[in-house]
PDB file of C-alpha atoms and ligand atoms in Angstrom:
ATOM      1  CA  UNK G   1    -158.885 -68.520  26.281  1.00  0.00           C
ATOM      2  CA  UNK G   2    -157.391 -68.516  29.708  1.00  0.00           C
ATOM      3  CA  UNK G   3    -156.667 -71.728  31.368  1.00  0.00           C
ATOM      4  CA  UNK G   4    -158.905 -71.875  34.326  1.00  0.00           C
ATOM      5  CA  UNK G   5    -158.883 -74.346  37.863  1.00  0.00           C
ATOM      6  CA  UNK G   6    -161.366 -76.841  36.465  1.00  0.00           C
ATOM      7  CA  UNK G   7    -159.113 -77.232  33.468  1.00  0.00           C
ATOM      8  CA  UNK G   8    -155.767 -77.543  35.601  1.00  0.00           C
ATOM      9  CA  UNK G   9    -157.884 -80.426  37.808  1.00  0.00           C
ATOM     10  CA  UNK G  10    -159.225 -82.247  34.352  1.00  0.00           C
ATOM     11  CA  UNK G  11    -154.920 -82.107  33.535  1.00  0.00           C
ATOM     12  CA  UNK G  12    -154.744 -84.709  36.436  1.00  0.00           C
ATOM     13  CA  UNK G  13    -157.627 -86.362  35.518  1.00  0.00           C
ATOM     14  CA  UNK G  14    -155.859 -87.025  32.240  1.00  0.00           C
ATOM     15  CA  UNK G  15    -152.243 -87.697  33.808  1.00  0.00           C
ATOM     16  CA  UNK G  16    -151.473 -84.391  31.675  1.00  0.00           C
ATOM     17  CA  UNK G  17    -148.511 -82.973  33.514  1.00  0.00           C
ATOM     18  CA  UNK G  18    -148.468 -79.168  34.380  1.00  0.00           C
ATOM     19  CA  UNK G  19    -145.616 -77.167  33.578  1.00  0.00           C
ATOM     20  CA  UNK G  20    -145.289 -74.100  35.897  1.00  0.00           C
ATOM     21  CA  UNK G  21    -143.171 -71.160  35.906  1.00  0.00           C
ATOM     22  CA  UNK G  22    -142.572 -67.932  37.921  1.00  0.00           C
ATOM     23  CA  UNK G  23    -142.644 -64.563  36.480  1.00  0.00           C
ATOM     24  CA  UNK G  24    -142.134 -61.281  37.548  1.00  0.00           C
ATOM     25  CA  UNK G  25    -142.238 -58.443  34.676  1.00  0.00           C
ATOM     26  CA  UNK G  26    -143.672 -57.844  31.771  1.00  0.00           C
ATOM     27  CA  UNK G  27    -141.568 -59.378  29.449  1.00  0.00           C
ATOM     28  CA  UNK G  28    -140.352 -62.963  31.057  1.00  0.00           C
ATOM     29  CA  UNK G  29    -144.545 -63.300  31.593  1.00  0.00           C
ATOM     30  CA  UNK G  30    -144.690 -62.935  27.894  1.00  0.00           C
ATOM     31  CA  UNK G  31    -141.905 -65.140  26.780  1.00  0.00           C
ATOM     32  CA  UNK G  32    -143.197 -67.908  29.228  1.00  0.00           C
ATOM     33  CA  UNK G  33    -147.102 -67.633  28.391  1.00  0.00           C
ATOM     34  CA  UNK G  34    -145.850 -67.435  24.401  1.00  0.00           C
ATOM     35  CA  UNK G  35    -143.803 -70.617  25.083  1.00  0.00           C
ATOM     36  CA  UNK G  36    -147.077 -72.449  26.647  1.00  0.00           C
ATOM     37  CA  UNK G  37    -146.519 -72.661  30.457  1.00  0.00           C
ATOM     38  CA  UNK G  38    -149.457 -73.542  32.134  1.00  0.00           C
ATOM     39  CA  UNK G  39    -149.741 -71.444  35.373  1.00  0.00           C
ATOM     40  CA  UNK G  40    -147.550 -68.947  35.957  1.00  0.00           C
ATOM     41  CA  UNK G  41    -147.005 -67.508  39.390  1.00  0.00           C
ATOM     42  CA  UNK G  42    -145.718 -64.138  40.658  1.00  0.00           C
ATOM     43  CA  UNK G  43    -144.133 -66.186  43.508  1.00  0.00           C
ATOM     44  CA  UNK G  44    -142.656 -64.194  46.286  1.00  0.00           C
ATOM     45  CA  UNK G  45    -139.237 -65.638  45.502  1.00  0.00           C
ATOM     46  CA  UNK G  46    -139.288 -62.364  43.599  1.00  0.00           C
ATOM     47  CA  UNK G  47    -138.093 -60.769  46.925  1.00  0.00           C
ATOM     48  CA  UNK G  48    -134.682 -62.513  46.406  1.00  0.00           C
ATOM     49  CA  UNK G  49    -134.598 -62.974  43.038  1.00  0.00           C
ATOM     50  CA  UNK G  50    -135.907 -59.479  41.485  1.00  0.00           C
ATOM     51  CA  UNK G  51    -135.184 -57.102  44.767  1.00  0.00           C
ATOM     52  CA  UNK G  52    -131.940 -58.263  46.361  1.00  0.00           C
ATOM     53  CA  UNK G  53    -133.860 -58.722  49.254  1.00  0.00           C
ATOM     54  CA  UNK G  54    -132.131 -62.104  52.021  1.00  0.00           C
ATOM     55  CA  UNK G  55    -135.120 -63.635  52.225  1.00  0.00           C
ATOM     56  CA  UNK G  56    -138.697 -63.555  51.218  1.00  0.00           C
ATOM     57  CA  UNK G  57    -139.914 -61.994  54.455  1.00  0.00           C
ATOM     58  CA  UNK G  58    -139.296 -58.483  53.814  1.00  0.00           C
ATOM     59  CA  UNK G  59    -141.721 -58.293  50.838  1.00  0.00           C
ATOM     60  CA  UNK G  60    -145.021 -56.340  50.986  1.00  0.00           C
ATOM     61  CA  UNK G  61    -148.253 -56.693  49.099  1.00  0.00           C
ATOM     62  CA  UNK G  62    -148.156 -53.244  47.302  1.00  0.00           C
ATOM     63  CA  UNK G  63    -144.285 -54.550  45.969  1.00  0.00           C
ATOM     64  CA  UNK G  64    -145.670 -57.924  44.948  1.00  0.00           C
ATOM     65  CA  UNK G  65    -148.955 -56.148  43.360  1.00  0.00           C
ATOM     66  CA  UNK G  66    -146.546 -53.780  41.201  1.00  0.00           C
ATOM     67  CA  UNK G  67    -145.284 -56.861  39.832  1.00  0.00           C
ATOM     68  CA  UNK G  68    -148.253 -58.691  39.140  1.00  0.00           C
ATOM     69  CA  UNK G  69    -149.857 -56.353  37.575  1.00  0.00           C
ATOM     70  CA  UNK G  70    -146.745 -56.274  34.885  1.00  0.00           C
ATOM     71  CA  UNK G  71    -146.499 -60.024  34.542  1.00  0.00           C
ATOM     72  CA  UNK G  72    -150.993 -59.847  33.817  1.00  0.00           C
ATOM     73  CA  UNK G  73    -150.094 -57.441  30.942  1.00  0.00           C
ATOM     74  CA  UNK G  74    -147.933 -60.219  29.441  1.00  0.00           C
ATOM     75  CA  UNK G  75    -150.353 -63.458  29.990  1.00  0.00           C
ATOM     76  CA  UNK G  76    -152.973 -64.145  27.299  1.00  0.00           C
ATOM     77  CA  UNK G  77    -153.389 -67.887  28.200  1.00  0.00           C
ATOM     78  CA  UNK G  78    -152.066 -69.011  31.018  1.00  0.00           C
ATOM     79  CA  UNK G  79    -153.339 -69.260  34.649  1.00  0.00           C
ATOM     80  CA  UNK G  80    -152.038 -66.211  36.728  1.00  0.00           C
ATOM     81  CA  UNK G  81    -151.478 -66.844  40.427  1.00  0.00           C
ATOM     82  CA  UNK G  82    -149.892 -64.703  42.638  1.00  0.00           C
ATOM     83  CA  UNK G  83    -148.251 -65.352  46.173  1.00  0.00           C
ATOM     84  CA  UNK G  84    -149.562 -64.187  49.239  1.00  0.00           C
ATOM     85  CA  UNK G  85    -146.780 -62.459  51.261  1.00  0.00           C
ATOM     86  CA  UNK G  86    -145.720 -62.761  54.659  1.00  0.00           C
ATOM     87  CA  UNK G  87    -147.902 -61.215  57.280  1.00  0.00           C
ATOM     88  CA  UNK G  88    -150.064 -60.386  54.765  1.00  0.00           C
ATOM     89  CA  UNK G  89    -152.802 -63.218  55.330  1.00  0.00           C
ATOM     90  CA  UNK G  90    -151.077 -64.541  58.431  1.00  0.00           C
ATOM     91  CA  UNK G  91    -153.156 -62.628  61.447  1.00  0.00           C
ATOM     92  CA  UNK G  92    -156.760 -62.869  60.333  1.00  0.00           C
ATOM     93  CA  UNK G  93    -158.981 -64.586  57.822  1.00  0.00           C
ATOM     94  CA  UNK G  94    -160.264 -60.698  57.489  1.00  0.00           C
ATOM     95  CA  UNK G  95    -156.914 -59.547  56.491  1.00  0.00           C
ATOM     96  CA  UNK G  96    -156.300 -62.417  54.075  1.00  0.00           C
ATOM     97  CA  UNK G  97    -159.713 -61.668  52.740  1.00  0.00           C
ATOM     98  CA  UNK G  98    -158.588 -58.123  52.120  1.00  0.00           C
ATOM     99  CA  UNK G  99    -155.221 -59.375  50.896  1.00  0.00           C
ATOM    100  CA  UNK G 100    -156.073 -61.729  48.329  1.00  0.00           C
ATOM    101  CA  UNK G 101    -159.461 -59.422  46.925  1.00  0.00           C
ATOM    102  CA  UNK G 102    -156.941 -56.653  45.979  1.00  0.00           C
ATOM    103  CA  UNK G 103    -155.061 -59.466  44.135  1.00  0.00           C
ATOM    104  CA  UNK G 104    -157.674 -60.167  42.017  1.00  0.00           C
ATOM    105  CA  UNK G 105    -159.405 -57.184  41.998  1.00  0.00           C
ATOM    106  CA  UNK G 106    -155.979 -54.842  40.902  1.00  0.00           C
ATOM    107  CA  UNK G 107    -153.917 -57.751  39.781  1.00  0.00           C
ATOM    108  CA  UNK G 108    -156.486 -59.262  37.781  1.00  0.00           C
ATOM    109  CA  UNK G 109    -155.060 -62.948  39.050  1.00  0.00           C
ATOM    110  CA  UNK G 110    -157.009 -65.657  39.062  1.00  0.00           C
ATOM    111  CA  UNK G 111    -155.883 -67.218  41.887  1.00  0.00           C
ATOM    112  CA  UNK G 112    -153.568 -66.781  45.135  1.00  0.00           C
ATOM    113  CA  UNK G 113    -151.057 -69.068  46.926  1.00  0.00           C
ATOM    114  CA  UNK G 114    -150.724 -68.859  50.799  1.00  0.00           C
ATOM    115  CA  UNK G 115    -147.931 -70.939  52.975  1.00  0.00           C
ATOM    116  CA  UNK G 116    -148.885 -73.722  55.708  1.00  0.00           C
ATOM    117  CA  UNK G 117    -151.377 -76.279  56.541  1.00  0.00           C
ATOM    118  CA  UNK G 118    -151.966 -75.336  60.160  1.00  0.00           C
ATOM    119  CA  UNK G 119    -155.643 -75.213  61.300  1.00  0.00           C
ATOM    120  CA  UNK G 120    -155.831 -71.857  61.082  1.00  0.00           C
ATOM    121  CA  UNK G 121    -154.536 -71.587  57.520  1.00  0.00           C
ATOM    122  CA  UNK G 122    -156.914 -74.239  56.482  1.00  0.00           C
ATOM    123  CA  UNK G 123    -159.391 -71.751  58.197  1.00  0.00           C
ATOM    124  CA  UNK G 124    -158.575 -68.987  55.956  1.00  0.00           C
ATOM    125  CA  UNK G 125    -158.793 -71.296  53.222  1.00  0.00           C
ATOM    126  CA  UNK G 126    -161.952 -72.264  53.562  1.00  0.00           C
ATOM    127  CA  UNK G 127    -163.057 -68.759  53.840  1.00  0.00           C
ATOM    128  CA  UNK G 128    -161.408 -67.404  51.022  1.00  0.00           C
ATOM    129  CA  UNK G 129    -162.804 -70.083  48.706  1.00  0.00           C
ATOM    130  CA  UNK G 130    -166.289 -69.624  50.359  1.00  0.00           C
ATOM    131  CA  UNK G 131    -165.777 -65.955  48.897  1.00  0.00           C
ATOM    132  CA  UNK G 132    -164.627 -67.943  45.388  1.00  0.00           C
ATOM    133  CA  UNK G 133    -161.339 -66.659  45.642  1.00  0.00           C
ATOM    134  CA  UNK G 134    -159.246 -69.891  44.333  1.00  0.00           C
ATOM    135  CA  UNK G 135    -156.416 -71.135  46.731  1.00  0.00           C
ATOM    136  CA  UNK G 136    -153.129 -72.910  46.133  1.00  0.00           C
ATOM    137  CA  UNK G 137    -151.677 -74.726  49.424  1.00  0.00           C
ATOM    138  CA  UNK G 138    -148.371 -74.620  50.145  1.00  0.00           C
ATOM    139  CA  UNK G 139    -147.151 -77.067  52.420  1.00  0.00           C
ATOM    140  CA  UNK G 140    -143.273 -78.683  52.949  1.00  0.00           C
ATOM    141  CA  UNK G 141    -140.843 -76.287  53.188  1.00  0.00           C
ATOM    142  CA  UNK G 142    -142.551 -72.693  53.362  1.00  0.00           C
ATOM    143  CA  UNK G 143    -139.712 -70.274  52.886  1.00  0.00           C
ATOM    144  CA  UNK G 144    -141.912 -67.495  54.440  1.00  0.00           C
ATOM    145  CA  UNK G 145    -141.079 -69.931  58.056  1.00  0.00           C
ATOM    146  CA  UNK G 146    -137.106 -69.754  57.494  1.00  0.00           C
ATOM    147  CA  UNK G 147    -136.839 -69.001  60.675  1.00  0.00           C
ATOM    148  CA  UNK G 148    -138.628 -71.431  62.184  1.00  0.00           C
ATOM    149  CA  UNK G 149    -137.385 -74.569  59.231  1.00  0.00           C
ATOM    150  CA  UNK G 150    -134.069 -72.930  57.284  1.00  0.00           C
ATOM    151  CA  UNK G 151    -134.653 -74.079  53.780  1.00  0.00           C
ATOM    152  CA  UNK G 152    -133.965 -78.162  55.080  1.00  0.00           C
ATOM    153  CA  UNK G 153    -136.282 -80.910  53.221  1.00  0.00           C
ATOM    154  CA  UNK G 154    -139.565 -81.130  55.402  1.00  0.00           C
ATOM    155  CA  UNK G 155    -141.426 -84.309  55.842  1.00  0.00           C
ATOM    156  CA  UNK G 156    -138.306 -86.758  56.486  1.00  0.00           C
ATOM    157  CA  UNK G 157    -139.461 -88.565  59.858  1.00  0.00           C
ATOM    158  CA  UNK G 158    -142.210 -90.945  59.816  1.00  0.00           C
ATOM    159  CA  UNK G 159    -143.992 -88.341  61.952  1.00  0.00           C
ATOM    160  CA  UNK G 160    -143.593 -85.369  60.469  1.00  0.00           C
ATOM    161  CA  UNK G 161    -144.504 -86.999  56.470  1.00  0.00           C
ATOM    162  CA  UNK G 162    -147.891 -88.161  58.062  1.00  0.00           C
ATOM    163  CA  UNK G 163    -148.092 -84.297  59.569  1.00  0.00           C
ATOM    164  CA  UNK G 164    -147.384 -82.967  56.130  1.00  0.00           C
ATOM    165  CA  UNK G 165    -149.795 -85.696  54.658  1.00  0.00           C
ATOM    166  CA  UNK G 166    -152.659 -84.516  56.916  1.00  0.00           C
ATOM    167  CA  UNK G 167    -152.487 -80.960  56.020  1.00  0.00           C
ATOM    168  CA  UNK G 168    -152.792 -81.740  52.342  1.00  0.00           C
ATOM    169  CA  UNK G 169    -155.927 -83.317  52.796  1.00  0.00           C
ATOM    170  CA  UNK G 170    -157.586 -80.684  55.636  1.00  0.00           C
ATOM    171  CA  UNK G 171    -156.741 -78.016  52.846  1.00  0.00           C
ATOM    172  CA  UNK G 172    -157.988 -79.907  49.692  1.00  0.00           C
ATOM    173  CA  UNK G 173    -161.499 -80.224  52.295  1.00  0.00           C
ATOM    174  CA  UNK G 174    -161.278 -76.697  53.003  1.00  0.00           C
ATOM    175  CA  UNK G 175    -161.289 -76.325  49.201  1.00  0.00           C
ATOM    176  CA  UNK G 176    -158.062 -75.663  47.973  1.00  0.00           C
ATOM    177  CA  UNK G 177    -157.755 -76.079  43.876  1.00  0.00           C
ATOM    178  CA  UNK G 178    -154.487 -77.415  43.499  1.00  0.00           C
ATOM    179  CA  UNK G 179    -151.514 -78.250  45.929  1.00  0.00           C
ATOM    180  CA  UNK G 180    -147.497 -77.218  45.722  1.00  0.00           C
ATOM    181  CA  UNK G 181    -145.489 -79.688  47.627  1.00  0.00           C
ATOM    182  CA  UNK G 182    -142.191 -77.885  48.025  1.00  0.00           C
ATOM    183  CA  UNK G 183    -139.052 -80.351  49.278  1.00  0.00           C
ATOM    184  CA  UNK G 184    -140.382 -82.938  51.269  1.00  0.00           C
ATOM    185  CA  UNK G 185    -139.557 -87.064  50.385  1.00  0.00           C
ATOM    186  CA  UNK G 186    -140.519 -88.162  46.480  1.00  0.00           C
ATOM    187  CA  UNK G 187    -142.592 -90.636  48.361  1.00  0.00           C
ATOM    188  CA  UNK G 188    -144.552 -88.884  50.358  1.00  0.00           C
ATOM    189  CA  UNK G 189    -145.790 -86.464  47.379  1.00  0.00           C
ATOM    190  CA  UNK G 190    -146.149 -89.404  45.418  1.00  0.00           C
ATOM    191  CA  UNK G 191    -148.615 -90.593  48.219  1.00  0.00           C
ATOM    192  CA  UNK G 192    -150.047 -87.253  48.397  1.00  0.00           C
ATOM    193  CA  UNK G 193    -150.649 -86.957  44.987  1.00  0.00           C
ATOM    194  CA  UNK G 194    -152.336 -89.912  44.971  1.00  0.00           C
ATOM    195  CA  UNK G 195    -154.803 -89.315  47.847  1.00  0.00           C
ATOM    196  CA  UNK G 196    -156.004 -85.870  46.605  1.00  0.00           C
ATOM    197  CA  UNK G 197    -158.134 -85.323  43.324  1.00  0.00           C
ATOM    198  CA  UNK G 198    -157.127 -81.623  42.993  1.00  0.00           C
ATOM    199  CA  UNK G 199    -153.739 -81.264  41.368  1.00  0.00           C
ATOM    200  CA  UNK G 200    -150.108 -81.382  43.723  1.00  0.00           C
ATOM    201  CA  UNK G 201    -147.403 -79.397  41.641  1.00  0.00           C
ATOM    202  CA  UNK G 202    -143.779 -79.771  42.824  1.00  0.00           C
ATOM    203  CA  UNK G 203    -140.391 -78.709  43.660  1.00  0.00           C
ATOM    204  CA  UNK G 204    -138.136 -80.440  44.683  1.00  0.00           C
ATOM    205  CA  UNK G 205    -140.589 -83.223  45.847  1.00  0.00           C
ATOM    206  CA  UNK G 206    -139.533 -85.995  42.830  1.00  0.00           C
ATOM    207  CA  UNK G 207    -141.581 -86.839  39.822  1.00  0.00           C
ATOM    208  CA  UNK G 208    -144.419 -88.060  40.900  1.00  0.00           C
ATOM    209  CA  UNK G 209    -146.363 -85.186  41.314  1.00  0.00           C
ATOM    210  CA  UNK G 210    -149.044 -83.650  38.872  1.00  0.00           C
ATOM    211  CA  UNK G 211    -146.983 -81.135  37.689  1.00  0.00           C
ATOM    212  CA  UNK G 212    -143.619 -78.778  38.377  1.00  0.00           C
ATOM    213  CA  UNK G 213    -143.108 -75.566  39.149  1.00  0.00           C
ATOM    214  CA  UNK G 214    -139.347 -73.903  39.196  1.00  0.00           C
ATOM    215  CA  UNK G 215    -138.265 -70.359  39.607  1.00  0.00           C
ATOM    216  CA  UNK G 216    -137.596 -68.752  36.593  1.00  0.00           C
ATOM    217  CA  UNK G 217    -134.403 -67.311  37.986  1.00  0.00           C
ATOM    218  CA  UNK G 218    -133.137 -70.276  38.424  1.00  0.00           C
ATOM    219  CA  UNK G 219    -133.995 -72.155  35.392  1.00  0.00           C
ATOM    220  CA  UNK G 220    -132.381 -69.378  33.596  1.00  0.00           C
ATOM    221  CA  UNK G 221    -129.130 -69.296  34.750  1.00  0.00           C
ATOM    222  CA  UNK G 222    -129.824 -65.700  36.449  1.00  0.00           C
ATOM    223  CA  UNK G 223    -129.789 -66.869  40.134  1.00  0.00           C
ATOM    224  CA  UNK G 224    -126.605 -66.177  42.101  1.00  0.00           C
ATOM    225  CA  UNK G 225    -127.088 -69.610  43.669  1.00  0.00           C
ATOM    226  CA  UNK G 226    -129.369 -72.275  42.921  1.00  0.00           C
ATOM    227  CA  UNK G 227    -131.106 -75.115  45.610  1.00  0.00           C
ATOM    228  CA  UNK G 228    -130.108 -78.671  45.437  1.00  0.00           C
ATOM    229  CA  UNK G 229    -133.530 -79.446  43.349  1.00  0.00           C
ATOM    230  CA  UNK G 230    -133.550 -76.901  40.866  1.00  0.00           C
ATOM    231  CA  UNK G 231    -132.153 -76.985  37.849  1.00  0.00           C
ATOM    232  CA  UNK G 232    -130.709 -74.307  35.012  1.00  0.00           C
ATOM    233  CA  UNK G 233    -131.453 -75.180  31.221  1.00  0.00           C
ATOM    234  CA  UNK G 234    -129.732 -71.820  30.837  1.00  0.00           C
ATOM    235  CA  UNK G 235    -127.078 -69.633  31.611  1.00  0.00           C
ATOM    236  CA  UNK G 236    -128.086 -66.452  31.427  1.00  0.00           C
ATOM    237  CA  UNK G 237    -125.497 -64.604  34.205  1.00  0.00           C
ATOM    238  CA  UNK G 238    -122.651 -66.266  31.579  1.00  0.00           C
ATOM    239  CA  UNK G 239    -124.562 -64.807  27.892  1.00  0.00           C
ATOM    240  CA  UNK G 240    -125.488 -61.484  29.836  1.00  0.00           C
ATOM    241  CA  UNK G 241    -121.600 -60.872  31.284  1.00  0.00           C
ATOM    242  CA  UNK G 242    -120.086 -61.537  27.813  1.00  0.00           C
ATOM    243  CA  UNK G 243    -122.975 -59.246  26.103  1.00  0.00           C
ATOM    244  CA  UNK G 244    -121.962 -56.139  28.481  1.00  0.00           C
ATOM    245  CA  UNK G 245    -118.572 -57.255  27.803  1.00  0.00           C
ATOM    246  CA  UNK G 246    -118.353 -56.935  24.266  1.00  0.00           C
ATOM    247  CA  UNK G 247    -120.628 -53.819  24.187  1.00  0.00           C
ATOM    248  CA  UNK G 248    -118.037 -51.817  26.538  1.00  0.00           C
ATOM    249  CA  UNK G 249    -114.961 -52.895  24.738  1.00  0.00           C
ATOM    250  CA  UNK G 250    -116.825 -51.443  21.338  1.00  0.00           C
ATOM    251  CA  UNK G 251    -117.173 -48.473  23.099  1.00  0.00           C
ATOM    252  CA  UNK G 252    -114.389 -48.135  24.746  1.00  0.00           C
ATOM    253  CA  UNK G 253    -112.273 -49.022  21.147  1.00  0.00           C
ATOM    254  CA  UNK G 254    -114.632 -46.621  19.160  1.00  0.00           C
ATOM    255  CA  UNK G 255    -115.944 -49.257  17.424  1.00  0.00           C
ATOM    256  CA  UNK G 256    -119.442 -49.202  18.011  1.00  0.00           C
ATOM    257  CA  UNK G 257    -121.621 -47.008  16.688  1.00  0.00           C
ATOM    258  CA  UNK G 258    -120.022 -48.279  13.514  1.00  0.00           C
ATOM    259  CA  UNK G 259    -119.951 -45.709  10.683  1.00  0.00           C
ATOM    260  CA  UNK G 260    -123.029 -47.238   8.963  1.00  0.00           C
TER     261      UNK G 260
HETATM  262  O1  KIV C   1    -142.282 -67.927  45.421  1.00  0.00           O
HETATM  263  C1  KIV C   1    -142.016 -68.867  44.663  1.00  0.00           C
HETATM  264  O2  KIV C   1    -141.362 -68.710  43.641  1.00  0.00           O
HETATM  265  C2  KIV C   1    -142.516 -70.192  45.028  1.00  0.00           C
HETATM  266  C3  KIV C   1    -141.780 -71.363  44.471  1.00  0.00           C
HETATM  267  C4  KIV C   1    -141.804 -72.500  45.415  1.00  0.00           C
HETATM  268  C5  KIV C   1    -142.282 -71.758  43.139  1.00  0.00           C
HETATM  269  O3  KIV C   1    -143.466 -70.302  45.739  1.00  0.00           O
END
C-alpha cells in the first residue's frame, strides 16, 4: 500500500522522521521506493539537474509531467509528489487548478508542491485543497524567486524569521498537508515545526524538523556542484568516469568483447 498524507502527519505524531528523496526517471524512482524512502518528489531541481537547464525557471509543466509520469511507473509504496513549476500556478488560482489536476490526473501523483507563502499563494492553497488536491508549502528560500533572493539563507533577521513563521501557519490554515522549510535558521524551523501539527520536512533548515528531503543528484555524487547543506553519501561522477574509462580503453586495446 501507498503511503498516504494522513500517514505522513501520524509520522509526526509519532516523532517518526521522514526520509525524502527526489526522483526523476524510471529507474532512480525504483531504486529509492525499493530502498524505503518515504515521499519522493519529482522536484523541479530536475531543470538543473536532469536538463542542463541555469536555473529552475525555464522548466514547463509538459517537461516536468514527462518525468513524472516515469518516476510513477517506478513507485509501488511511496508518496509521489510532484513540483509545481514556475508560472505554472503563479497567475491564477484557475491556472493552478488546471496545473496541479493534470498532475494527478496524467501523473497519477498524489500530491503537488507550490513555492511561497504570500497571501495569494495561501489563496491558491486553500482552493486547491478545497478541490482535495493535497498541497506541500514551500517557504524559505524558493529557488523559483532567484531573482528576487539568489539562493542566500532566508529567515536570518528577526523580521524576516517571524515573516517566514507567519506564512507557515496561514498555509497549514489554508490546509496545506505537510511543510518544506528550505534554508532558513535551525531555530526558526525548529519553532516552526513545533507550532504546526502537519509535518515540516527540511533542507538545509537543521535537524529539527519532521523529516529531510535532499536532491538525489546531490546525494549521489552526480551534481556538478553541491549547496553548503547538502550532502553526497556517494560519488557517482568519480565511479561513472572510471566505468567509461575502462570500457573505452577495452575497446580501444581490443580487449573487450573478450573471445568468450
Ligand atoms: O525541486 C526540488 O528538488 C526541491 C528541493 C528543495 C527538494 O524542491
Amino acid at each position: 500500500m501507498a503511503i498516504t498524507t494522513q500517514q505522513l502527519i501520524q509520522f509526526k505524531q509519532q516523532g517518526r522522521s521522514i526520509v525524502a528523496l527526489t526522483a526523476w526517471d524510471y529507474a532512480i524512482a525504483q531504486l529509492l521506493d525499493a530502498a524505503g524512502v518515504d515521499i519522493i518528489l519529482v522536484g523541479d531541481s530536475l531543470a538543473m539537474v536532469t536538463l542542463g537547464y541555469p536555473t529552475t525557471l525555464p522548466l514547463t509543466l509538459d517537461e516536468i509531467l514527462h518525468h513524472a509520469k516515469a518516476v510513477r511507473r517506478g513507485v509501488k509504496r511511496a508518496f509521489l509528489m510532484v513540483d509545481l513549476p514556475f508560472l505554472s500556478y503563479q497567475e491564477s488560482p484557475q491556472q493552478a487548478m488546471h496545473s496541479a489536476g493534470r498532475v494527478l490526473k496524467e501523473a497519477g501523483a498524489q500530491a503537488v508542491k507550490l513555492e511561497g507563502g504570500h497571501p495569494v499563494m495561501v489563496d491558491t492553497v486553500g482552493r486547491l485543497t478545497a478541490a482535495g488536491i493535497p498541497v506541500m508549502g514551500h517557504i524559505g528560500l524558493t529557488p523559483q524567486s532567484v531573482h528576487q533572493l539568489g539562493y542566500r539563507q532566508q529567515g536570518k533577521s528577526a523580521e524576516a524569521g517571524e515573516r517566514i513563521f507567519a506564512e507557515a501557519i496561514a498555509l497549514e490554515q489554508a490546509g496545506a498537508f505537510a511543510m518544506l522549510l528550505e534554508h532558513i535558521p535551525m531555530e526558526l524551523a525548529a519553532r516552526i515545526t513545533q507550532k504546526l501539527s502537519i509535518p515540516t520536512i527540511g533542507i538545509g533548515a537543521g535537524s529539527h524538523c519532521d523529516g529531510q528531503v535532499l536532491v538525489t543528484a546531490d546525494l549521489l555524487g552526480l551534481s556538478e556542484r553541491l549547496p553548503p547543506f547538502a550532502k553526497s553519501y556517494a560519488n557517482l561522477r568519480q565511479v561513472i568516469t572510471q566505468a567509461v574509462q575502462d570500457y573505452s580503453h577495452e575497446v580501444r586495446e581490443g580487449q573487450f568483447p573478450a573471445e568468450s
